[in-house]
Coordinates of C-alpha atoms and ligand atoms in Angstrom, one line a residue:
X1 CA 109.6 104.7 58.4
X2 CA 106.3 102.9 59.6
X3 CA 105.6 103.1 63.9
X4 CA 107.2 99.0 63.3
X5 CA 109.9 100.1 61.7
X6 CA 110.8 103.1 64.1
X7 CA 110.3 100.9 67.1
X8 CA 112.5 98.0 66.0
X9 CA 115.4 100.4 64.4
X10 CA 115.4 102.0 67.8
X11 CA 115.4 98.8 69.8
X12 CA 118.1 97.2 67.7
X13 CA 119.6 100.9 68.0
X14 CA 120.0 100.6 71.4
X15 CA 121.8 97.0 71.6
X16 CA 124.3 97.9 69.7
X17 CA 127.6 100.4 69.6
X18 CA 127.4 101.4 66.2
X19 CA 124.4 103.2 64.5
X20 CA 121.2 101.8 62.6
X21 CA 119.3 104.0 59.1
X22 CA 115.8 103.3 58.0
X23 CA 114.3 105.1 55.3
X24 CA 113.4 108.5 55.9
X25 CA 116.9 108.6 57.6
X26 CA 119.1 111.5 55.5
X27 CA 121.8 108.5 55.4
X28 CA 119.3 105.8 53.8
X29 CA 120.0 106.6 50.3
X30 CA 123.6 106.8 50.2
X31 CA 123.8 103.8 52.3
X32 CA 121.9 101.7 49.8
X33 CA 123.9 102.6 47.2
X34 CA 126.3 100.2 45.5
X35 CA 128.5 100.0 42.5
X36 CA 125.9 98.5 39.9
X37 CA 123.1 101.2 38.9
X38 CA 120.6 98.4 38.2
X39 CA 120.4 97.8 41.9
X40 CA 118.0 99.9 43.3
X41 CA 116.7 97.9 46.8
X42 CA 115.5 99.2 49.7
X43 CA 116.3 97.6 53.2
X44 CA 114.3 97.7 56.3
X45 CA 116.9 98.3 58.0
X46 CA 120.5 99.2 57.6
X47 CA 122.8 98.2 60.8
X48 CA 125.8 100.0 60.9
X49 CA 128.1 97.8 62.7
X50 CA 131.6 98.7 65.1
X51 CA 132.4 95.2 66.3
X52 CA 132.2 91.5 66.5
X53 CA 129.2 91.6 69.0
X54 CA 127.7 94.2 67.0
X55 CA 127.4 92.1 64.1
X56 CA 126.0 88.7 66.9
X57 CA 123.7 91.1 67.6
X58 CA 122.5 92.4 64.6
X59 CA 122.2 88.7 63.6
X60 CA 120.2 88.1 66.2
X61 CA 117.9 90.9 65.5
X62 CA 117.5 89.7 61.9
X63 CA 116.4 86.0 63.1
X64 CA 114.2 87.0 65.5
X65 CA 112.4 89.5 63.4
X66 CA 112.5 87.0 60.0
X67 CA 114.3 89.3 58.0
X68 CA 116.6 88.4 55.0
X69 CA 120.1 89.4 55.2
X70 CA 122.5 90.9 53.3
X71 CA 126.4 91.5 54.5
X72 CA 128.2 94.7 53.1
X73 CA 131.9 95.1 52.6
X74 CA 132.3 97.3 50.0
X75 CA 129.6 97.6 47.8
X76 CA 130.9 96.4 44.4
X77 CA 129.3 92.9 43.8
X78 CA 127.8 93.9 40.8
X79 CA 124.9 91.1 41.2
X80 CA 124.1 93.8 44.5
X81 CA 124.1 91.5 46.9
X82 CA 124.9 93.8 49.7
X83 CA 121.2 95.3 49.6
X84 CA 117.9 93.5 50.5
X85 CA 114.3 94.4 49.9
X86 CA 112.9 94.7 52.7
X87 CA 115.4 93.2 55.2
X88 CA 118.6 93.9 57.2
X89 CA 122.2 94.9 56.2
X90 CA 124.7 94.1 58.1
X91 CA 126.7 97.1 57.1
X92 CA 130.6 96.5 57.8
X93 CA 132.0 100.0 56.5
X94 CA 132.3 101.2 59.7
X95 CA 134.9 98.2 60.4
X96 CA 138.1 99.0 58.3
X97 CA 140.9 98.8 60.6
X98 CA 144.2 97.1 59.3
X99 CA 146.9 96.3 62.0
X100 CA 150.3 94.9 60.2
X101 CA 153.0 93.1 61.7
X102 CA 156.0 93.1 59.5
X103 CA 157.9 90.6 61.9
X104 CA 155.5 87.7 61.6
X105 CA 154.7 89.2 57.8
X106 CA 151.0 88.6 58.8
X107 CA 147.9 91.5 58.4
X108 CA 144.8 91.2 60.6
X109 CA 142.0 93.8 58.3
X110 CA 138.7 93.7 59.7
X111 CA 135.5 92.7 57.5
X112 CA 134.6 96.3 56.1
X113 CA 138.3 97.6 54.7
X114 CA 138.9 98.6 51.3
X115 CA 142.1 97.3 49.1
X116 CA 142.8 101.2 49.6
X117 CA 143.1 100.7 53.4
X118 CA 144.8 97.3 53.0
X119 CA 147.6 98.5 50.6
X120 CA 148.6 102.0 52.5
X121 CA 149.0 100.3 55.4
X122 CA 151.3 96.9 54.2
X123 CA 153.1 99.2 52.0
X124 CA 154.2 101.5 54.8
X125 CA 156.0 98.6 55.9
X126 CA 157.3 97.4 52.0
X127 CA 154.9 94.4 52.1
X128 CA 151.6 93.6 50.2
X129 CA 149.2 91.0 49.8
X130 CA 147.1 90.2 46.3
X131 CA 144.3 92.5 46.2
X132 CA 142.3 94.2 43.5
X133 CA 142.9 96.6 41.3
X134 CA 140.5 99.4 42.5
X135 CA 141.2 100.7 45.7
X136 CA 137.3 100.9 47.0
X137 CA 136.5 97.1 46.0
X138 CA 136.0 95.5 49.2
X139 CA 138.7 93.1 50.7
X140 CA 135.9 90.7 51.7
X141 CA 134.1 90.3 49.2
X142 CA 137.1 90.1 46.7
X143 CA 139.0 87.7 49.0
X144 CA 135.7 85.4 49.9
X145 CA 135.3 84.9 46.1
X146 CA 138.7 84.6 45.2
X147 CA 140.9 87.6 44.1
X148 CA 142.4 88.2 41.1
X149 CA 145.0 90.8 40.9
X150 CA 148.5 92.1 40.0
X151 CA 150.3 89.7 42.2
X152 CA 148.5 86.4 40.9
X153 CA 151.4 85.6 38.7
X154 CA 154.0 86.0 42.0
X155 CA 151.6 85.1 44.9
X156 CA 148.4 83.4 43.4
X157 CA 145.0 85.0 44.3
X158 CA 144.0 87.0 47.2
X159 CA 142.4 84.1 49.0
X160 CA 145.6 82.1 48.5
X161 CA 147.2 84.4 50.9
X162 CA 144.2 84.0 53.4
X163 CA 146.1 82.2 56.5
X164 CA 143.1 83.1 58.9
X165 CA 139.2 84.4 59.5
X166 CA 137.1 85.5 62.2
X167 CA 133.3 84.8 61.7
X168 CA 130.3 85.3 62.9
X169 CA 127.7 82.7 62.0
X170 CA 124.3 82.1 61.8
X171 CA 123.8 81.2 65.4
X172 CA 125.6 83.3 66.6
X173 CA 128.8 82.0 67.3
X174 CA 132.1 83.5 67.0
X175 CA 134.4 80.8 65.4
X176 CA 138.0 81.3 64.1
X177 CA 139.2 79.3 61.1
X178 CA 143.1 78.3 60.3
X179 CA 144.8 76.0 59.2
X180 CA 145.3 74.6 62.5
X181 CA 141.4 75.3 63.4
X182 CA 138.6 74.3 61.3
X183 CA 140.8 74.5 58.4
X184 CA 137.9 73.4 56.1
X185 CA 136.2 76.3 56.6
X186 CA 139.3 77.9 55.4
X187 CA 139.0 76.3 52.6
X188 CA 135.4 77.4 52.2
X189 CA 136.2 80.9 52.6
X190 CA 138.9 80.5 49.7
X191 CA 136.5 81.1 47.1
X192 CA 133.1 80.3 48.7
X193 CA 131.7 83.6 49.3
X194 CA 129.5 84.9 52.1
X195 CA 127.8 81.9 52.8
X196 CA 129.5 80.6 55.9
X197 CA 129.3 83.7 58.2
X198 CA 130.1 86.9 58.6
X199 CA 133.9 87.2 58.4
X200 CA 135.3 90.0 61.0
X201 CA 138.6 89.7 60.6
X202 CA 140.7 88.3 57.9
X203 CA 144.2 87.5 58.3
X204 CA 146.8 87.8 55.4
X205 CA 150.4 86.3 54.7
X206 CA 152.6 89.4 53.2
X207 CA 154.9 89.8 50.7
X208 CA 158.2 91.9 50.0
X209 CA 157.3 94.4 47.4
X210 CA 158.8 98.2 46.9
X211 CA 157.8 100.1 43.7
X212 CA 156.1 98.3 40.5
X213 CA 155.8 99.6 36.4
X214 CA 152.5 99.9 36.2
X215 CA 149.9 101.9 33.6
X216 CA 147.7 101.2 30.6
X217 CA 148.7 101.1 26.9
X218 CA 146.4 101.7 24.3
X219 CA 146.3 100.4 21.2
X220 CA 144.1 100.8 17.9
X221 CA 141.6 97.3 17.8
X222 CA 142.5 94.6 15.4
X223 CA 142.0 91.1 15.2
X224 CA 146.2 91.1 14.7
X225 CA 146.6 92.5 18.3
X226 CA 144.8 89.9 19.7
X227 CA 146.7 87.1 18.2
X228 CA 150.0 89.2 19.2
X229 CA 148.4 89.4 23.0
X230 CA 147.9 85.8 23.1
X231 CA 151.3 85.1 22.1
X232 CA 153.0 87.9 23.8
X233 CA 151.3 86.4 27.5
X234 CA 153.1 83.3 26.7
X235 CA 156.5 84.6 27.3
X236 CA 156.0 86.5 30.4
X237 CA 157.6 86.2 33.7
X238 CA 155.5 85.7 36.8
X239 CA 156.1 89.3 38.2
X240 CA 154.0 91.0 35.0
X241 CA 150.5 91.5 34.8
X242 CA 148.7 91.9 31.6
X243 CA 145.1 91.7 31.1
X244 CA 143.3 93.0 27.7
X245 CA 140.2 95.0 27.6
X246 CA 138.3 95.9 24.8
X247 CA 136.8 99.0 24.5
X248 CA 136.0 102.6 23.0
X249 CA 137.4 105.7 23.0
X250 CA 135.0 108.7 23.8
X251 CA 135.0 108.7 19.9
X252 CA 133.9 105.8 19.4
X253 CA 136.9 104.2 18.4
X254 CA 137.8 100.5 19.3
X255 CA 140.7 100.4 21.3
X256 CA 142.5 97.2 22.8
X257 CA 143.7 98.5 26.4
X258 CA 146.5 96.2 27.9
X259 CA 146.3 96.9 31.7
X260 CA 149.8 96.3 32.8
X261 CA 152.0 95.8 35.9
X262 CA 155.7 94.7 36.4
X263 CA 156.1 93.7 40.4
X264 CA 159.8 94.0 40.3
X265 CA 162.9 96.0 39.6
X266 CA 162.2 98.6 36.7
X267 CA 165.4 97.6 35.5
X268 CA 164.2 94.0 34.8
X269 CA 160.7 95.4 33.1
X270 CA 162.8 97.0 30.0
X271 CA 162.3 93.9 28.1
X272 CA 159.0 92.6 28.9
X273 CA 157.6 96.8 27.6
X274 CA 160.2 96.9 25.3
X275 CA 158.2 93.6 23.2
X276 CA 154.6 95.8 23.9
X277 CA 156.3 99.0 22.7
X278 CA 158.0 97.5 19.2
X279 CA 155.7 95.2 17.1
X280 CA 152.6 97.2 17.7
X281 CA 152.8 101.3 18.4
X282 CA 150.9 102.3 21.7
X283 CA 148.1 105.2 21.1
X284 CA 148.8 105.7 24.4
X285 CA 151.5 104.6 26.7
X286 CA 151.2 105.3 30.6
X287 CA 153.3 102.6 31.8
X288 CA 155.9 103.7 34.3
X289 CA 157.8 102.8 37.8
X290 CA 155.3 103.9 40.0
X291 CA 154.7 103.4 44.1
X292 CA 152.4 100.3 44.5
X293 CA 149.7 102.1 46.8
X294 CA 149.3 104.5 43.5
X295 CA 149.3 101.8 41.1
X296 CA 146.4 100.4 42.8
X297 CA 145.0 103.5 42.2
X298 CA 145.1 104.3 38.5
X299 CA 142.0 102.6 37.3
X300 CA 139.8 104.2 40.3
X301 CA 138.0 106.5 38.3
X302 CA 137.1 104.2 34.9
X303 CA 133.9 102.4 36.3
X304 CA 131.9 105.0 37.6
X305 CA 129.3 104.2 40.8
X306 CA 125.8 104.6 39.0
X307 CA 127.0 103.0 35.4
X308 CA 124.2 100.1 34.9
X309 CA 126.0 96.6 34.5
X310 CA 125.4 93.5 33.4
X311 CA 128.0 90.8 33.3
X312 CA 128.8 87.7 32.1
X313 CA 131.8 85.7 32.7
X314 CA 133.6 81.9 32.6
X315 CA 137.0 80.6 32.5
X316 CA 138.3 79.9 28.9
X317 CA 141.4 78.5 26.5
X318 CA 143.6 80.7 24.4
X319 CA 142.8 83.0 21.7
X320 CA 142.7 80.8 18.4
X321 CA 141.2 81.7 15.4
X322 CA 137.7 80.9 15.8
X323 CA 137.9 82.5 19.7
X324 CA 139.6 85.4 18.0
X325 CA 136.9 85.7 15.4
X326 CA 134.3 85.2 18.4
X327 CA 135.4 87.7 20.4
X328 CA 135.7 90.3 17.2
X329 CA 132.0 89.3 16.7
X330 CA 131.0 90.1 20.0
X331 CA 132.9 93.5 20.5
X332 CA 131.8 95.0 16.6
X333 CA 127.9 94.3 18.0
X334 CA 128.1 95.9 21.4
X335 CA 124.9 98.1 22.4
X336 CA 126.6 100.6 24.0
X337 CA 129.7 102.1 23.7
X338 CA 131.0 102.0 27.4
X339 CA 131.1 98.3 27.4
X340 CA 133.8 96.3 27.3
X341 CA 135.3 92.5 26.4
X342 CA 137.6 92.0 29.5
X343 CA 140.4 88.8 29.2
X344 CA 142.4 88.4 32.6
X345 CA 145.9 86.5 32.1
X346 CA 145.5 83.8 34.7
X347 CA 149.4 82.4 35.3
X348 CA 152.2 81.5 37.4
X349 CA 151.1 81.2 40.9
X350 CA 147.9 81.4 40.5
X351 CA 148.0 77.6 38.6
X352 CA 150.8 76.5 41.3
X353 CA 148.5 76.5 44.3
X354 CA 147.9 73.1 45.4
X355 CA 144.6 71.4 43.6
X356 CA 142.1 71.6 46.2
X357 CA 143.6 74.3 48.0
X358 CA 140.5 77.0 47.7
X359 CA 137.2 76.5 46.4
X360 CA 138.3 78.0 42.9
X361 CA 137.9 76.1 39.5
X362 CA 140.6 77.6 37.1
X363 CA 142.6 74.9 36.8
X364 CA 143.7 75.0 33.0
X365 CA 142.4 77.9 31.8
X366 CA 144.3 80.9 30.5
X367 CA 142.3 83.7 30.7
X368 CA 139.3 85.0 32.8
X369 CA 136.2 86.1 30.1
X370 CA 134.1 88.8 31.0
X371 CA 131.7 90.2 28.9
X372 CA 131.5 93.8 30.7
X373 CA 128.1 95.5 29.5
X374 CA 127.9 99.1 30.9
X375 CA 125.4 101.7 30.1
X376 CA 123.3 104.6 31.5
X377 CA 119.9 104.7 30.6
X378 CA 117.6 102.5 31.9
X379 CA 115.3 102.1 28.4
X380 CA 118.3 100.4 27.3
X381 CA 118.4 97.5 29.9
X382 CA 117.0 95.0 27.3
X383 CA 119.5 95.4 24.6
X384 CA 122.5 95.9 27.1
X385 CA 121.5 92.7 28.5
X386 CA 120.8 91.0 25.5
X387 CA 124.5 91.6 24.1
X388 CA 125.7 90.3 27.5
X389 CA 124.3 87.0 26.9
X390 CA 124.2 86.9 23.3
X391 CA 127.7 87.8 23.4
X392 CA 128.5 84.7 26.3
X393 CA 126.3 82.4 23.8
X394 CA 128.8 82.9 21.2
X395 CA 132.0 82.4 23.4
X396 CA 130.4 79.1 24.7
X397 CA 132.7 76.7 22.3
X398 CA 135.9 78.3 23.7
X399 CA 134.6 78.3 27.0
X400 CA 136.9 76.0 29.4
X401 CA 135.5 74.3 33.2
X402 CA 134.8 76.8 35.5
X403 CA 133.7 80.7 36.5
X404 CA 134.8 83.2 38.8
X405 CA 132.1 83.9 41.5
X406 CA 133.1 87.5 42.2
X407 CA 132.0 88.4 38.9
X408 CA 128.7 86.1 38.5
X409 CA 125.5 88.4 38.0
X410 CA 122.1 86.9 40.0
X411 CA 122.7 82.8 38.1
X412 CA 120.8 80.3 38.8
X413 CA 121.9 77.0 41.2
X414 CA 122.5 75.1 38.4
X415 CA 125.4 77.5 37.5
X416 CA 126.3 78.0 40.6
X417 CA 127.3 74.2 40.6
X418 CA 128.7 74.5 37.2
X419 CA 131.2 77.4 38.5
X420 CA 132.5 75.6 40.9
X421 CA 132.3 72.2 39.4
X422 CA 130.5 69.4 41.0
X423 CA 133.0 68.2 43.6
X424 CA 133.9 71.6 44.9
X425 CA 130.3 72.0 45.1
X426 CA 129.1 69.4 47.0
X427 CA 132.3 70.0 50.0
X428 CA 130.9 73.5 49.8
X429 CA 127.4 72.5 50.4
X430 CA 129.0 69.7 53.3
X431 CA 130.3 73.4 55.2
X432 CA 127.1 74.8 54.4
X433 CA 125.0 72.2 56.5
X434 CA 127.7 72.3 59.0
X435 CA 127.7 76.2 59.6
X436 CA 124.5 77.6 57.8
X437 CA 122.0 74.6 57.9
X438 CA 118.8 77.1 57.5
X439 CA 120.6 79.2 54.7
X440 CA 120.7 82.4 56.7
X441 CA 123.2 84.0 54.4
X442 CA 121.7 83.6 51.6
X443 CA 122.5 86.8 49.5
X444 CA 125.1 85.7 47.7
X445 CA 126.3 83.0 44.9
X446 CA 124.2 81.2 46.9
X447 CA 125.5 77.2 48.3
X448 CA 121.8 75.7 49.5
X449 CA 122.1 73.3 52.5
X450 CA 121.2 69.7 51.3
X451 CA 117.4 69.0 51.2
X452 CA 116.6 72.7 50.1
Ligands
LIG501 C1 135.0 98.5 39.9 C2 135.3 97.1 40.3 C3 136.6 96.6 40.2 C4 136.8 95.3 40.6 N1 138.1 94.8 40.5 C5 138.3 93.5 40.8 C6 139.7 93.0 40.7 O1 140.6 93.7 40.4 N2 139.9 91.7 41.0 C7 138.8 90.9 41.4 O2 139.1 89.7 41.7 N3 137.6 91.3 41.5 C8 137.3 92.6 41.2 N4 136.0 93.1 41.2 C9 134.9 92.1 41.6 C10 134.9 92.1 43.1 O3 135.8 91.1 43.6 C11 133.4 91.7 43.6 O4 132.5 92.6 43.1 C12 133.3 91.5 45.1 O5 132.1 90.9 45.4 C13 133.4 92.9 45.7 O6 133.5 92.8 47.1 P1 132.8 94.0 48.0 O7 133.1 93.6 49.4 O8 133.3 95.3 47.5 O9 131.3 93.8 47.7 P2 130.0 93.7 48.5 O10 128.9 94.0 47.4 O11 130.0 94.6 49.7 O12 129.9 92.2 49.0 C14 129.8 91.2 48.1 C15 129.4 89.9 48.8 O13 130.4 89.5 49.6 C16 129.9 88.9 50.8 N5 130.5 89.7 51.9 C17 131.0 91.0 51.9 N6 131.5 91.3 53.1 C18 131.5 90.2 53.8 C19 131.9 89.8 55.1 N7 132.6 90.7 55.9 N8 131.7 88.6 55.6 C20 131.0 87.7 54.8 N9 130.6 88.0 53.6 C21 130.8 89.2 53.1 C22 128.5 89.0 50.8 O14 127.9 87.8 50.3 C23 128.2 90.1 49.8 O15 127.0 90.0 49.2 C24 135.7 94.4 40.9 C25 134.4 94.9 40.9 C26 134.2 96.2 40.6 C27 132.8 96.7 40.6

């Protein structure tokens, strides 16, 4: 660290409860870390927040001294934005506490908690909210840009079930958003992101839930299975999840993974596994009643921290021929073979929420694309990339309105906009000027004030 740095980490040090690493700190690397391997920044400063007025304070620090910020939840937005060259993160890992009260059905989780933290501590009390479906992904940045998990058939997305937020902003101010107070920027934090403020608190309406059936099947790749999956979605109930990922096995051959889960009686799930168990044998079949906290555990280990990543994504129709031959295309040409073609099932709730009720655009579409490249070595950035996009151009004619923010990589405004479409848009660049004028928060899928 440089006599500059040492003497503003110690003086921001001082102000505040919770700790502050620089470089040459034994903490630095391993708290610049995130999920995506490509991302290899290096802050000024990292502040290690414990509480609301740490985070006003390290705000504070950051204007004053000019320095971009970034906000850290849990470290798995792949585009990295929870690091900054040179600046400050506002590091929330420190903040993970979850109080539940099963009377009201309501959870108050503070800014830095992981789904794991979120789901042991509802399910202790037979509730749940919709969450993600690895246990380390942050709840705020999964909830700020939307949420997409096992519930969304039952209960919608995550940031459906966002009934209240505690923020931070720019100026410093502490301001609480409902729907009874500024329930606009409720809305903007349904699906907005970071941009309005550092969120503190989050607040959560619960659900009933006991035990699920929950586990991947595998099955050998052919352009048959997908036409089965995108009839076999058709038919099912609200409480099943069933999203298809295509992949390889560590031999290299092409497997179609359906990740499934039933969030009901196992009794009822007989007939929904029975119809993925019949037409088409499973390789593999893992799918049993299991305790929700561990179902939200079983796909902890398949994406590795350190993989490099590269993903492209939009919201898209059903799988007719053409799509089908698209996507058969795009999987045969791969450039490596840990990367996947991911299709989430978006149903039930999720489509029942009111229009205009969070700043998400999937209104229509039936499945969530993601073109999933994952690789190691960094000589083969270039052609990982290159399938990534090549792979998205090709899907463009099945493509339907919008994309899903939590899995953009660093896009440009003008697909920003397009995510969101251009009336969501402009409301969320309306909040913008009204709580981030200046575009402090700015590390994110980035909303610009007007006139920027
Ligand atoms: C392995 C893996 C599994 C995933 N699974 C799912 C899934 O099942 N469903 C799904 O919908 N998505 C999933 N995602 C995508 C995930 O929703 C996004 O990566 C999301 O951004 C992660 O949030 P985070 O807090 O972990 O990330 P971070 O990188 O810490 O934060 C991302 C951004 O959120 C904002 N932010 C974070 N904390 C705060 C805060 N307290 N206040 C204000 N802004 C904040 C900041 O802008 C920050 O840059 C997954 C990603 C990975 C890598």
């Amino acid at each position: 660290m440089t006599a500059i740095d040492a003497d503003a980490a110690n003086r921001l040090a001082r102000e505040i409860a919770g700790s502050v690493v620089g470089p040459g700190d034994d903490a630095y690397d391993q708290a610049r870390r995130v999920f995506n391997g490509m991302i290899d920044r290096r802050p000024r400063l990292i502040a290690r927040c414990v509480n609301e007025a740490d985070v006003a304070t390290a705000i504070a620090f950051a204007r004053d001294h000019a320095l971009a910020v970034a906000v850290r939840g849990g470290g798995h937005n792949v585009a990295g934005n929870a690091v900054v060259d040179g600046g400050l993160v506002i590091d929330l890992t420190r903040m993970r506490r979850v109080e539940v009260d099963p009377a009201r059905r309501r959870a108050r989780v503070q800014g830095g908690a992981c789904w794991g933290d979120l789901d042991a501590a509802t399910q202790a009390h037979g509730l749940a909210t919709p969450g993600g479906i690895v246990s380390s992904t942050g709840v705020a940045g999964l909830t700020l840009g939307g949420g997409i998990g096992v519930l969304r058939g039952l209960h919608g997305l995550t940031c459906d079930n966002l009934a209240g937020a505690e923020l931070v902003t720019a100026s410093g101010d502490f301001v609480a958003a409902s729907p009874d107070e500024n329930a606009d920027l409720l809305w903007g934090l349904r699906g907005g992101g970071g941009n309005f403020g550092v969120v503190t608190t989050f607040e959560f309406a619960l659900h009933p839930l006991s035990g699920v059936v929950s586990g991947p099947l595998d099955y050998r790749y052919s352009r048959e299975f997908l036409g089965f999956y995108d009839e076999f979605v058709d038919t099912i109930p609200d409480e099943f999840s069933c999203d298809l990922v295509l992949r390889r096995s560590q031999e290299g051959e092409p497997l179609a993974t359906l990740l499934t889960c039933y969030c009901g009686e196992a009794g009822s799930a007989v007939r929904v596994y029975d119809l993925l168990r019949t037409r088409f044998s499973p390789l593999r079949d893992e799918a049993a009643p299991r305790s929700y906290v561990d179902a939200q555990r079983l796909y902890d280990q398949i994406s590795p921290w350190g993989w490099r990543n590269y993903w492209k994504t939009n919201a898209m129709g059903g799988l007719g021929h053409s799509a089908i031959t698209a996507v058969d295309e795009i999987f045969a040409a791969a450039a490596s073979p840990l990367s996947q073609v991911q299709l989430e099932h978006l149903h039930g709730a999720l489509h029942r929420s009111a229009p205009g009720s969070s700043a998400l655009n999937f209104a229509g579409a039936k499945y969530n694309l993601l073109v999933n490249a994952k690789w190691t070595d960094p000589a083969r950035d270039g052609d990982n990339v290159r399938w990534a996009r090549d792979g998205f151009a090709r899907m463009q004619p099945h493509l339907s309105g919008g994309a899903y923010p939590n899995y953009l990589f660093q896009e440009t405004r003008e697909r920003v906009r397009q995510a969101y479409g251009d009336e969501t848009y402009d409301r969320l660049v309306a909040l913008k000027d009204r709580y981030d004028p200046a575009n402090f928060f700015r590390l994110n899928q980035n909303i610009p004030p007007s006139g920027s």
